[in-house]
Amino acid sequence: MIQTPYLLFLGDAPDPLAAKVAQGIRDWRPEFAVGQFRMEGCKADMKLPDMSLAEAKAAGAKTLVIGVANRGGVISPAWKKVLIEALEEGFDLASGLHNLLRDEEDLAAVAKACGRTLHDVRVPSVKYPIANGEKRRGKRCLAVGTDCSVGKMYTALAMDREMRDRGLKSTFRATGQTGILITGDGVPLDAVIADFMAGSIEWLTPDNDEDHWDLIEGQGSLFHVSYSGVTMALVHGGQPDALVLCHEPTRAHMRGLPGYNLPSLPALRDLALELARVANPACEVIGISVNTQHLDDEEAVAYLARVEEEMGLPAVDPFRQGAGRLVDALVGKRSDLAA
Amino acid sequence: MIQTPYLLFLGDAPDPLAAKVAQGIRDWRPEFAVGQFRMEGCKADMKLPDMSLAEAKAAGAKTLVIGVANRGGVISPAWKKVLIEALEEGFDLASGLHNLLRDEEDLAAVAKACGRTLHDVRVPSVKYPIANGEKRRGKRCLAVGTDCSVGKMYTALAMDREMRDRGLKSTFRATGQTGILITGDGVPLDAVIADFMAGSIEWLTPDNDEDHWDLIEGQGSLFHVSYSGVTMALVHGGQPDALVLCHEPTRAHMRGLPGYNLPSLPALRDLALELARVANPACEVIGISVNTQHLDDEEAVAYLARVEEEMGLPAVDPFRQGAGRLVDALVGKRSDLAA
């Protein structure tokens, strides 16, 4: 297990979205985050105390978590000096990047010399099966997005928190590094071998009580050409009974893909539902989760009302408003199924 | 490079489809296949001479190719005795299975002691990029199927052969172990890490002459819940200008998935085209390739005529009839685009 609390390393994050790992920990396990470490040019800010390594150590931090991601998951040479100093100061390191801490010879050598641990949460630690498509007991809800980084993990975490607060049976199922760093387990789906992707999601969401819901973290987007295959494996491996559509209304184009427009919410609804019903003909879209962080209050309320009317489904921003209405819709669906 | 010619190892294949690796080599590089080695209970037959290891050696075979696949890609314990004897007799071994020859301690030890080579063509040897979605020069055609193992590789190989015979610019692009064993290179897509799947296909089908066609081998099916994510990566990474729909009309259910019906050809057309147009709005379906091996001549002709009328597209069995009409349709499309 990774030792807590953490110092969140934001490095030279080129924009706030690049630090979504740190943001997730800060929002869902704030008790784990004693401070942040930022380098020159860092464009992200968790609104935590900026700390030197020595200050964080004095504040009790045990692990430096790399809370920032580069395209392709590279460990930047610019970070190396800090990471080595952290090991020498007595921190463990934890990372969800594709490029592994353990594969960096200098880090591995210093960690060994200092008796520290390198946690690469992106590396699958399980031999996943090939998906068999068999129907599993219990219910599953999957968040699907019009784009990457639109709030799919937040939505699932917020719904899980709301369901637990109501005494309902619910488990957040992490499929990415942030979720795994937050909850301590899950499937690092984008690091899984292609043939075993859907099987890894079947493994992650096994038979359960009939009234138990898995809230499955989504990845990528069916419309994002870089990662759509990963999303497809979630839709078919997860056998969702319910889908929540996730959207961020201010994007000019698909993340990292200039020239690719975002799909409309109806287009996402129709495609995701058609694909999901291959694995589970009873699947329904139960609501829409909008990330309104770039809209002011008035704009957000107006936008949500318009989407709700156009789509005929509850549309909420779970970060601003909580996930209550999404859970209402999910519980309503569950009652329908049981009736 | 793998030394030729081969002895094709069929092991204890539970059905003919399990030996599709051997069948592909036998059909497309018959000059590489001097004989077959079958164990008790083998249900596959390449119509090649059955040979002992000594007979194959005397006939000039240099490499024993594992031409059969188990579910999950396991190296069966029942095969081990033969494989070890083959190494001792002086054969190299070549395999496209998920489980690697090199990871079997006994095989690795004997190979080393005998100075033989273990070729695992399933292991990616390239560090693939993340897909960037940028438009590439040249044309690409992708085979997509209603199910796995319906003739997608055959279709692409047959079209490639026909185009070369006509003096057109064409390259078959292998995406699976059989194709790689046949052509000597390609991307072992189902062994690629999830995040890099689409990027590996962009890498495989780079910028080319405007009048050059890549004929991309398909994998899985958008409707096969075990492998649909792999197929999705081909559709988005390949940026196809043209799709060929592949079908086998006698399946009772999706391969390996009792209870899952095959989609109709119109359903495949509509879904594949909608997805492909995310990456390439000009994509068109140019024809239908039907694997009629389980129909007699009369049934096959009648079936193809019916499909052709219903779909308004050329429908052929390239194994029985050649790929001429599919290439006609592709060349027609190319002329349209150039006009």
XYZ file of C-alpha atoms in Angstrom:
678
model
C 0.000 0.000 0.000
C 1.035 3.559 -0.666
C 1.835 5.443 2.524
C -0.184 8.598 3.193
C -0.340 11.578 3.436
C 1.006 12.853 0.119
C 2.925 15.789 -1.248
C 1.334 16.438 -4.670
C 3.960 17.066 -7.348
C 2.587 19.346 -10.097
C 5.902 19.793 -11.935
C 5.743 22.124 -14.928
C 2.114 21.308 -15.797
C 1.324 23.085 -19.099
C -2.339 23.573 -18.161
C -4.698 22.741 -15.269
C -6.110 19.658 -17.066
C -2.640 18.104 -17.077
C -2.793 17.962 -13.276
C -6.037 15.989 -13.060
C -4.369 13.268 -10.969
C -3.530 15.800 -8.261
C -6.939 17.438 -8.566
C -8.694 14.125 -8.054
C -6.782 13.336 -4.892
C -7.305 16.863 -3.615
C -11.058 16.725 -4.206
C -11.834 13.170 -3.060
C -9.205 12.496 -0.413
C -8.231 15.973 0.790
C -6.998 14.437 4.033
C -4.235 12.739 1.990
C -2.884 15.998 0.491
C -0.725 18.106 2.834
C 0.698 20.360 0.133
C 1.768 20.872 -3.460
C 5.191 21.146 -5.132
C 5.308 23.352 -8.233
C 8.168 24.072 -10.615
C 8.805 27.171 -12.665
C 6.150 27.646 -15.362
C 3.608 25.407 -13.643
C 0.100 26.319 -14.854
C -1.785 24.195 -12.322
C -2.743 25.093 -8.748
C -4.515 22.847 -6.244
C -5.005 25.726 -3.768
C -2.864 23.787 -1.328
C 0.143 25.231 0.506
C 3.207 25.406 -1.760
C 5.888 23.449 0.051
C 9.534 22.613 -0.374
C 10.471 18.984 0.119
C 11.762 19.799 3.612
C 8.571 21.655 4.538
C 6.408 18.776 3.313
C 8.507 16.310 5.241
C 8.091 18.406 8.389
C 4.319 18.489 7.738
C 4.233 14.690 7.763
C 4.074 13.817 4.044
C 5.352 10.291 3.364
C 4.914 9.902 -0.408
C 5.486 12.304 -3.295
C 2.719 11.580 -5.805
C 3.315 12.661 -9.399
C 0.052 14.492 -9.924
C 0.687 15.660 -13.466
C 0.642 13.845 -16.827
C 2.464 14.618 -20.053
C 1.141 13.464 -23.410
C 2.361 9.896 -23.780
C 3.080 9.538 -20.081
C 6.747 10.501 -20.175
C 8.812 11.231 -17.063
C 10.217 14.635 -17.935
C 13.973 15.155 -17.509
C 13.073 18.471 -15.867
C 11.425 16.551 -13.032
C 14.310 14.229 -12.329
C 16.273 16.509 -10.008
C 13.262 16.964 -7.720
C 12.370 13.280 -7.713
C 15.895 12.261 -6.777
C 16.027 14.834 -3.998
C 12.671 13.581 -2.716
C 13.996 10.040 -2.467
C 17.070 11.330 -0.671
C 14.830 13.284 1.744
C 12.990 10.072 2.619
C 9.868 10.196 0.425
C 8.471 7.231 -1.468
C 7.364 8.065 -5.022
C 4.037 7.115 -6.603
C 3.158 7.540 -10.275
C 0.488 6.544 -12.752
C 2.502 7.419 -15.867
C 3.081 4.998 -18.738
C 6.833 5.392 -18.390
C 7.673 3.683 -15.145
C 9.640 5.070 -12.248
C 11.276 1.647 -11.890
C 12.583 1.826 -15.471
C 14.505 5.049 -14.805
C 17.943 3.791 -13.814
C 18.856 6.808 -11.715
C 15.597 6.748 -9.761
C 15.801 2.995 -9.232
C 19.392 3.277 -7.987
C 18.700 6.136 -5.571
C 15.509 4.478 -4.290
C 17.452 1.325 -3.580
C 20.315 3.179 -1.909
C 17.889 5.156 0.287
C 15.572 2.245 1.027
C 12.560 3.984 -0.529
C 9.712 2.471 -2.588
C 8.687 3.348 -6.170
C 4.951 2.770 -6.749
C 3.948 2.492 -10.420
C 0.160 2.206 -10.184
C -0.166 2.074 -13.973
C 1.303 -1.396 -14.197
C -1.354 -4.123 -14.227
C -0.648 -6.497 -11.364
C -3.245 -9.082 -12.437
C -3.361 -11.549 -15.343
C -6.737 -10.565 -16.774
C -8.956 -13.030 -18.664
C -10.379 -12.696 -22.172
C -13.912 -11.326 -21.827
C -16.592 -14.038 -21.988
C -19.629 -11.743 -22.243
C -21.607 -13.723 -19.660
C -24.304 -11.828 -17.793
C -23.283 -10.947 -14.230
C -25.529 -10.340 -11.232
C -25.814 -6.846 -9.790
C -26.067 -3.507 -11.587
C -23.474 -1.347 -13.311
C -23.396 2.288 -14.336
C -20.766 3.634 -16.740
C -19.816 7.245 -17.391
C -19.202 7.971 -21.098
C -18.002 11.296 -22.467
C -18.162 13.456 -25.555
C -14.391 13.899 -25.092
C -11.517 12.963 -22.778
C -11.176 14.784 -19.444
C -14.769 16.010 -19.235
C -15.543 14.762 -15.715
C -16.281 11.045 -16.045
C -14.291 10.096 -12.939
C -15.773 12.938 -10.918
C -19.254 11.892 -11.916
C -18.767 8.283 -10.839
C -17.077 9.312 -7.577
C -19.824 11.824 -6.775
C -22.589 9.319 -7.484
C -20.815 6.713 -5.357
C -20.478 9.167 -2.458
C -24.165 10.125 -2.725
C -25.294 6.494 -2.826
C -23.232 5.590 0.231
C -24.607 8.651 2.054
C -28.094 7.253 1.356
C -27.139 3.817 2.621
C -27.354 2.235 -0.848
C -24.934 -0.458 -2.013
C -22.363 1.113 -4.282
C -18.703 0.720 -5.280
C -16.621 3.171 -7.305
C -14.577 1.124 -9.810
C -11.373 2.876 -10.824
C -10.056 2.372 -14.368
C -7.275 4.963 -14.393
C -4.289 6.026 -12.392
C -6.016 8.802 -10.463
C -8.874 6.590 -9.425
C -6.431 3.906 -8.370
C -4.349 6.394 -6.378
C -7.562 7.605 -4.688
C -9.135 4.239 -3.876
C -6.138 1.924 -3.673
C -7.251 -0.529 -6.339
C -8.744 -0.815 -9.841
C -7.673 -1.603 -13.397
C -5.129 0.651 -15.139
C -7.073 0.120 -18.361
C -4.997 2.126 -20.801
C -1.944 0.048 -19.825
C -3.707 -3.289 -20.359
C -2.835 -5.464 -23.377
C -5.457 -4.955 -26.099
C -6.892 -8.485 -26.111
C -7.587 -8.398 -22.377
C -9.159 -4.938 -22.054
C -12.795 -6.026 -21.952
C -11.897 -8.996 -19.768
C -10.183 -6.722 -17.252
C -13.435 -4.763 -16.883
C -15.454 -7.953 -16.430
C -12.926 -8.879 -13.707
C -13.261 -5.439 -12.097
C -17.069 -5.599 -11.923
C -17.896 -9.180 -10.909
C -21.135 -10.800 -9.762
C -22.626 -8.877 -6.872
C -25.853 -8.408 -4.903
C -28.811 -7.686 -7.174
C -29.253 -4.264 -5.545
C -25.554 -3.324 -5.704
C -24.319 -0.759 -8.216
C -20.793 -0.544 -9.588
C -20.077 3.053 -10.595
C -17.506 2.527 -13.333
C -15.018 5.271 -14.156
C -15.029 5.993 -17.890
C -11.958 6.522 -20.091
C -11.472 8.434 -23.338
C -14.438 8.831 -25.655
C -16.039 6.784 -28.410
C -15.416 9.878 -30.582
C -11.744 10.408 -29.636
C -9.680 8.629 -32.277
C -6.638 8.208 -30.030
C -8.437 6.321 -27.252
C -11.817 5.146 -28.583
C -10.790 1.492 -28.428
C -10.277 1.800 -24.673
C -13.754 3.314 -24.302
C -15.267 0.538 -26.406
C -13.812 -2.091 -24.071
C -15.505 -0.363 -21.114
C -18.863 -0.280 -22.884
C -18.712 -3.984 -23.780
C -16.777 -5.338 -20.789
C -18.779 -3.312 -18.276
C -22.200 -4.541 -19.521
C -23.678 -1.318 -18.135
C -27.346 -1.211 -17.113
C -27.123 2.564 -17.041
C -25.059 5.213 -18.828
C -24.382 8.766 -17.715
C -23.357 11.122 -20.535
C -20.530 13.492 -19.585
C -19.779 16.757 -21.380
C -17.749 19.952 -21.145
C -19.517 22.636 -23.193
C -16.656 25.062 -23.901
C -14.219 22.876 -25.852
C -13.264 24.223 -29.290
C -12.186 20.749 -30.462
C -11.489 17.248 -29.171
C -8.696 17.271 -26.596
C -5.334 17.082 -28.393
C -6.990 16.760 -31.824
C -7.264 20.113 -33.605
C -9.750 19.773 -36.440
C -11.912 17.196 -34.675
C -15.219 18.599 -33.431
C -16.942 17.321 -30.315
C -20.049 15.219 -30.952
C -23.435 16.461 -29.803
C -25.001 14.904 -26.722
C -27.712 13.218 -28.851
C -24.994 11.708 -31.051
C -23.191 10.362 -27.977
C -26.454 9.045 -26.527
C -27.384 7.194 -29.709
C -23.964 5.684 -30.375
C -23.185 4.700 -26.773
C -26.604 3.157 -26.300
C -26.426 1.188 -29.550
C -23.025 -0.212 -28.587
C -23.930 -0.888 -24.945
C -27.042 -2.825 -25.957
C -24.876 -5.350 -27.787
C -23.748 -6.519 -24.333
C -26.840 -5.539 -22.333
C -30.097 -4.939 -24.223
C -31.650 -3.397 -21.080
C -29.141 -0.539 -20.932
C -30.563 2.983 -20.617
C -29.151 6.498 -20.469
C -30.257 7.881 -17.081
C -28.815 11.377 -17.025
C -26.258 13.922 -18.149
C -23.313 15.249 -16.188
C -21.968 18.583 -17.381
C -18.626 20.013 -16.307
C -19.519 23.713 -16.064
C -16.235 24.900 -14.559
C -15.721 27.394 -17.400
C -19.241 28.878 -17.111
C -20.412 31.352 -14.462
C -23.364 30.440 -12.238
C -25.995 31.994 -14.455
C -24.574 30.490 -17.636
C -24.320 27.085 -15.990
C -27.929 27.082 -14.794
C -29.178 28.191 -18.206
C -27.059 25.644 -20.041
C -28.177 22.777 -17.812
C -31.834 23.752 -18.194
C -31.496 23.822 -21.976
C -29.788 20.411 -22.091
C -32.362 18.953 -19.731
C -35.189 20.106 -21.944
C -33.559 19.013 -25.195
C -32.563 15.588 -23.923
C -35.503 14.850 -21.633
C -33.121 13.681 -18.916
C -31.755 15.186 -15.691
C -28.712 17.357 -16.463
C -26.517 18.392 -13.552
C -22.995 19.443 -12.682
C -22.168 17.058 -9.825
C -19.222 19.218 -8.733
C -21.418 22.308 -8.263
C -24.741 20.694 -7.418
C -23.980 17.246 -6.111
C -25.040 14.013 -7.772
C -28.412 13.695 -6.036
C -30.567 13.932 -9.139
C -28.389 11.461 -11.042
C -28.737 8.989 -8.171
C -32.501 9.641 -8.087
C -32.614 8.682 -11.761
C -30.484 5.597 -11.186
C -32.560 4.437 -8.220
C -35.719 5.081 -10.238
C -34.357 2.881 -12.982
C -33.458 0.197 -10.477
C -36.995 0.237 -9.091
C -38.350 -0.080 -12.613
C -36.205 -3.111 -13.240
C -37.193 -4.753 -9.967
C -40.898 -4.102 -10.581
C 14.098 -13.093 -40.041
C 12.369 -16.426 -39.712
C 14.045 -19.135 -41.774
C 11.885 -20.897 -44.367
C 10.467 -23.342 -45.334
C 8.213 -24.304 -42.456
C 6.747 -27.393 -40.858
C 3.219 -26.347 -39.797
C 2.380 -27.578 -36.297
C -1.376 -28.150 -35.923
C -1.193 -29.772 -32.477
C -4.528 -30.936 -31.093
C -6.588 -28.226 -32.834
C -10.174 -28.538 -31.547
C -11.642 -27.325 -34.852
C -10.419 -26.094 -38.261
C -10.842 -22.415 -37.294
C -8.295 -22.865 -34.507
C -5.651 -23.532 -37.179
C -6.149 -20.306 -39.117
C -2.482 -19.378 -38.747
C -1.448 -22.530 -40.600
C -4.219 -22.109 -43.146
C -3.083 -18.578 -43.940
C 0.489 -19.611 -44.570
C -0.669 -22.578 -46.630
C -2.930 -20.437 -48.814
C -0.723 -17.357 -49.287
C 2.804 -18.744 -49.100
C 2.388 -22.415 -50.046
C 6.044 -22.503 -51.038
C 6.890 -22.009 -47.336
C 4.885 -25.047 -46.133
C 6.554 -28.433 -46.712
C 4.273 -30.406 -44.411
C 2.064 -30.532 -41.351
C 2.499 -32.102 -37.899
C -0.716 -33.275 -36.230
C -1.271 -34.761 -32.782
C -3.941 -37.203 -31.673
C -7.413 -35.635 -31.801
C -6.386 -32.866 -34.212
C -9.484 -31.582 -36.040
C -7.610 -29.454 -38.579
C -6.060 -30.532 -41.899
C -4.085 -28.344 -44.302
C -4.073 -31.061 -47.012
C -0.299 -31.102 -46.713
C 1.784 -34.253 -46.190
C 1.688 -35.425 -42.566
C 5.307 -35.560 -41.473
C 7.291 -36.612 -38.449
C 9.964 -34.198 -37.298
C 12.634 -36.336 -38.965
C 10.715 -36.466 -42.256
C 10.211 -32.708 -42.255
C 13.876 -32.165 -41.514
C 14.799 -34.421 -44.429
C 12.374 -32.446 -46.639
C 14.276 -29.257 -45.844
C 12.034 -27.578 -43.208
C 13.970 -25.134 -41.033
C 11.322 -23.722 -38.688
C 8.402 -25.328 -36.893
C 5.597 -22.754 -36.936
C 2.858 -23.102 -34.322
C -0.107 -22.865 -36.669
C -2.840 -23.327 -34.078
C -4.275 -21.036 -31.400
C -5.955 -21.863 -28.116
C -8.394 -19.479 -26.499
C -6.222 -17.028 -24.563
C -3.098 -17.963 -26.482
C -1.765 -20.585 -24.082
C 1.084 -22.958 -24.949
C -0.540 -26.299 -24.171
C 1.406 -28.725 -21.971
C 0.429 -31.407 -24.502
C 2.539 -29.612 -27.122
C 5.685 -29.312 -25.034
C 7.137 -32.733 -25.803
C 6.946 -32.121 -29.561
C 8.348 -28.605 -29.329
C 11.311 -29.742 -27.259
C 12.025 -32.609 -29.674
C 11.828 -30.173 -32.592
C 14.479 -27.944 -31.015
C 16.644 -31.000 -30.395
C 16.195 -32.031 -34.055
C 17.478 -28.631 -35.180
C 14.287 -26.648 -35.879
C 13.767 -23.041 -34.870
C 10.308 -22.344 -33.416
C 7.965 -19.507 -34.434
C 4.765 -18.576 -32.640
C 2.181 -15.830 -32.584
C 0.604 -16.850 -29.279
C 0.120 -14.466 -26.358
C 2.099 -16.760 -24.065
C 5.643 -16.534 -25.298
C 7.967 -19.344 -26.228
C 10.766 -17.410 -24.543
C 8.858 -17.402 -21.241
C 8.681 -21.203 -21.111
C 11.756 -22.123 -19.089
C 12.170 -25.590 -20.583
C 11.886 -24.335 -24.172
C 14.254 -21.448 -23.522
C 16.807 -23.783 -21.936
C 16.689 -26.364 -24.731
C 16.798 -23.675 -27.423
C 19.868 -22.183 -25.822
C 21.566 -25.565 -25.413
C 20.846 -26.482 -29.061
C 21.647 -23.052 -30.501
C 18.140 -22.623 -31.907
C 16.024 -19.459 -32.131
C 12.559 -18.830 -30.617
C 10.532 -16.326 -32.676
C 7.603 -14.735 -30.818
C 5.984 -12.632 -33.538
C 3.241 -11.491 -31.174
C 5.586 -9.284 -29.178
C 5.589 -5.680 -30.358
C 9.123 -4.708 -31.278
C 8.353 -1.006 -31.766
C 7.526 1.788 -29.310
C 4.314 3.001 -30.909
C 3.108 6.604 -30.584
C -0.228 7.856 -29.278
C -2.484 8.431 -32.294
C -2.610 12.079 -33.404
C -5.473 11.761 -35.889
C -3.674 13.803 -38.555
C -4.719 13.151 -42.148
C -2.156 11.087 -44.059
C -1.514 11.011 -47.805
C -2.421 7.905 -49.805
C -5.489 5.672 -49.520
C -6.468 2.991 -47.051
C -8.979 0.154 -47.155
C -9.993 -1.734 -43.996
C -11.788 -5.068 -43.740
C -14.424 -5.114 -40.964
C -16.446 -8.164 -39.975
C -19.768 -9.172 -38.484
C -17.725 -11.554 -36.279
C -14.189 -12.767 -35.640
C -12.624 -15.228 -38.090
C -14.920 -14.489 -41.013
C -12.233 -13.866 -43.654
C -10.962 -10.329 -43.080
C -7.299 -11.269 -43.576
C -8.081 -13.354 -46.642
C -10.036 -10.496 -48.147
C -7.201 -7.992 -47.687
C -4.589 -10.455 -48.971
C -6.698 -11.345 -52.014
C -7.342 -7.699 -52.874
C -3.636 -6.931 -52.469
C -2.694 -9.811 -54.775
C -5.235 -8.687 -57.377
C -4.041 -5.076 -57.262
C -0.409 -6.072 -57.681
C -1.378 -8.338 -60.586
C -2.931 -5.262 -62.215
C 0.164 -3.162 -61.610
C -1.569 -0.960 -59.042
C 0.218 0.343 -55.947
C -0.849 -1.738 -52.971
C 0.522 -3.023 -49.654
C -1.068 -5.630 -47.404
C -0.728 -4.386 -43.806
C -0.696 -7.217 -41.292
C -2.235 -6.648 -37.864
C -2.142 -10.202 -36.510
C 0.242 -13.047 -36.022
C -0.700 -14.939 -39.188
C -0.306 -11.908 -41.372
C 3.025 -11.139 -39.743
C 4.220 -14.729 -40.225
C 3.137 -14.512 -43.886
C 4.615 -11.109 -44.753
C 7.454 -10.746 -42.262
C 6.253 -7.518 -40.657
C 3.213 -5.705 -39.266
C 1.670 -4.765 -35.926
C 0.606 -7.508 -33.505
C -2.352 -5.359 -32.536
C -4.003 -7.500 -29.914
C -0.724 -7.538 -27.965
C -0.312 -3.749 -28.047
C -0.876 -1.677 -24.889
C -4.370 -0.150 -24.981
C -3.319 3.508 -25.156
C -1.120 2.921 -28.195
C -3.449 0.769 -30.316
C -4.681 3.485 -32.668
C -1.193 4.987 -32.833
C 0.277 1.659 -33.873
C -2.109 1.583 -36.836
C -1.208 5.143 -37.808
C 2.433 4.018 -37.675
C 1.657 0.944 -39.802
C -0.081 2.962 -42.538
C 2.011 6.111 -42.972
C 1.991 8.822 -45.630
C 2.260 7.305 -49.073
C 1.750 8.092 -52.774
C -1.702 9.514 -53.467
C -2.521 6.514 -55.671
C -1.225 3.910 -53.209
C -3.641 1.724 -51.235
C -2.911 0.100 -47.899
C -5.055 -3.026 -47.548
C -5.388 -3.251 -43.773
C -6.090 -6.593 -42.132
C -9.055 -6.320 -39.781
C -9.291 -7.800 -36.268
C -12.271 -8.877 -34.177
C -15.596 -7.171 -34.751
C -17.304 -4.027 -33.514
C -20.059 -6.408 -32.333
C -17.784 -8.916 -30.538
C -17.686 -7.868 -26.891
C -14.346 -9.579 -26.204
C -12.392 -7.748 -28.913
C -14.440 -4.758 -30.078
C -11.956 -2.272 -28.623
C -9.236 -3.656 -30.888
C -11.516 -3.249 -33.911
C -12.362 0.307 -32.884
C -8.657 1.220 -32.851
C -8.328 -0.043 -36.440
C -11.325 1.989 -37.594
C -10.003 5.198 -36.020
C -6.233 4.651 -36.391
C -6.537 3.388 -39.962
C -8.532 6.429 -41.212
C -9.946 4.171 -43.940
C -11.152 5.686 -47.204
C -12.897 2.421 -47.974
C -14.426 -0.396 -45.948
C -15.110 -3.953 -47.055
C -17.735 -5.769 -44.978
C -16.834 -9.390 -44.203
C -19.349 -12.057 -43.224
C -19.763 -15.790 -42.708
C -23.453 -16.675 -43.173
C -23.705 -19.963 -41.268
C -22.710 -18.919 -37.735
C -25.299 -19.721 -35.054
C -23.821 -17.118 -32.702
C -20.792 -14.853 -32.274
C -17.588 -16.881 -32.078
C -17.008 -17.994 -28.484
C -20.087 -16.099 -27.222
C -23.163 -18.342 -26.993
C -26.244 -16.159 -26.719
C -24.812 -13.320 -28.818
C -26.353 -13.106 -32.295
C -24.410 -11.876 -35.313
C -25.376 -8.419 -36.544
C -26.930 -8.009 -39.972
C -24.805 -6.642 -42.798
C -26.824 -3.386 -42.862
C -26.205 -2.989 -39.113
C -22.462 -3.492 -39.626
C -22.455 -1.089 -42.580
C -24.197 1.658 -40.640
C -22.153 1.340 -37.443
C -18.759 0.926 -39.114
C -19.394 3.825 -41.460
C -20.564 6.131 -38.675
C -17.455 5.345 -36.640
C -15.045 5.527 -39.582
C -16.352 8.936 -40.609
C -15.243 10.372 -37.272
C -11.676 9.975 -38.561
C -12.356 10.254 -42.306
C -15.643 11.823 -43.431
C -15.019 10.601 -47.007
C -15.070 6.921 -46.019
C -17.351 4.638 -48.046
C -18.311 0.971 -47.995
C -17.202 -0.409 -51.364
C -18.204 -4.061 -51.212
C -18.970 -7.203 -49.270
C -16.774 -10.237 -48.848
C -18.592 -13.422 -47.882
C -16.859 -16.542 -46.623
C -19.033 -19.230 -48.259
C -16.905 -22.224 -47.267
C -19.871 -23.910 -45.557
C -22.205 -23.446 -48.553
C -22.214 -25.501 -51.735
C -21.700 -23.771 -55.094
C -25.368 -23.224 -55.790
C -26.115 -21.956 -52.295
C -23.120 -19.649 -52.441
C -24.119 -18.091 -55.772
C -27.695 -17.587 -54.584
C -26.598 -16.109 -51.257
C -24.177 -13.682 -52.898
C -26.805 -12.560 -55.419
C -29.291 -11.897 -52.630
C -26.773 -9.905 -50.569
C -25.713 -7.945 -53.623
C -29.287 -6.959 -54.362
C -30.157 -6.118 -50.766
C -27.034 -4.064 -50.136
C -26.573 -2.503 -53.573
C -22.862 -3.368 -53.472
C -20.685 -6.058 -55.061
C -20.777 -9.214 -52.922
C -18.144 -11.869 -53.605
C -16.275 -14.721 -51.991
C -12.664 -13.816 -52.788
C -11.488 -17.342 -51.982
C -13.847 -18.912 -54.519
C -14.122 -16.108 -57.054
C -11.077 -13.911 -56.609
C -11.152 -10.305 -55.464
C -11.489 -8.734 -58.915
C -14.885 -7.131 -58.376
C -13.860 -5.728 -54.990
C -10.796 -4.159 -56.599
C -12.976 -2.830 -59.432
C -15.111 -1.116 -56.812
C -12.065 0.234 -54.978
C -10.469 1.558 -58.165
C -13.809 3.073 -59.163
C -13.918 4.859 -55.845
C -10.370 6.058 -56.298
C -11.242 7.506 -59.709
C -14.231 9.231 -58.155
C -12.029 10.820 -55.542
C -9.455 11.942 -58.080
C -12.120 13.392 -60.366
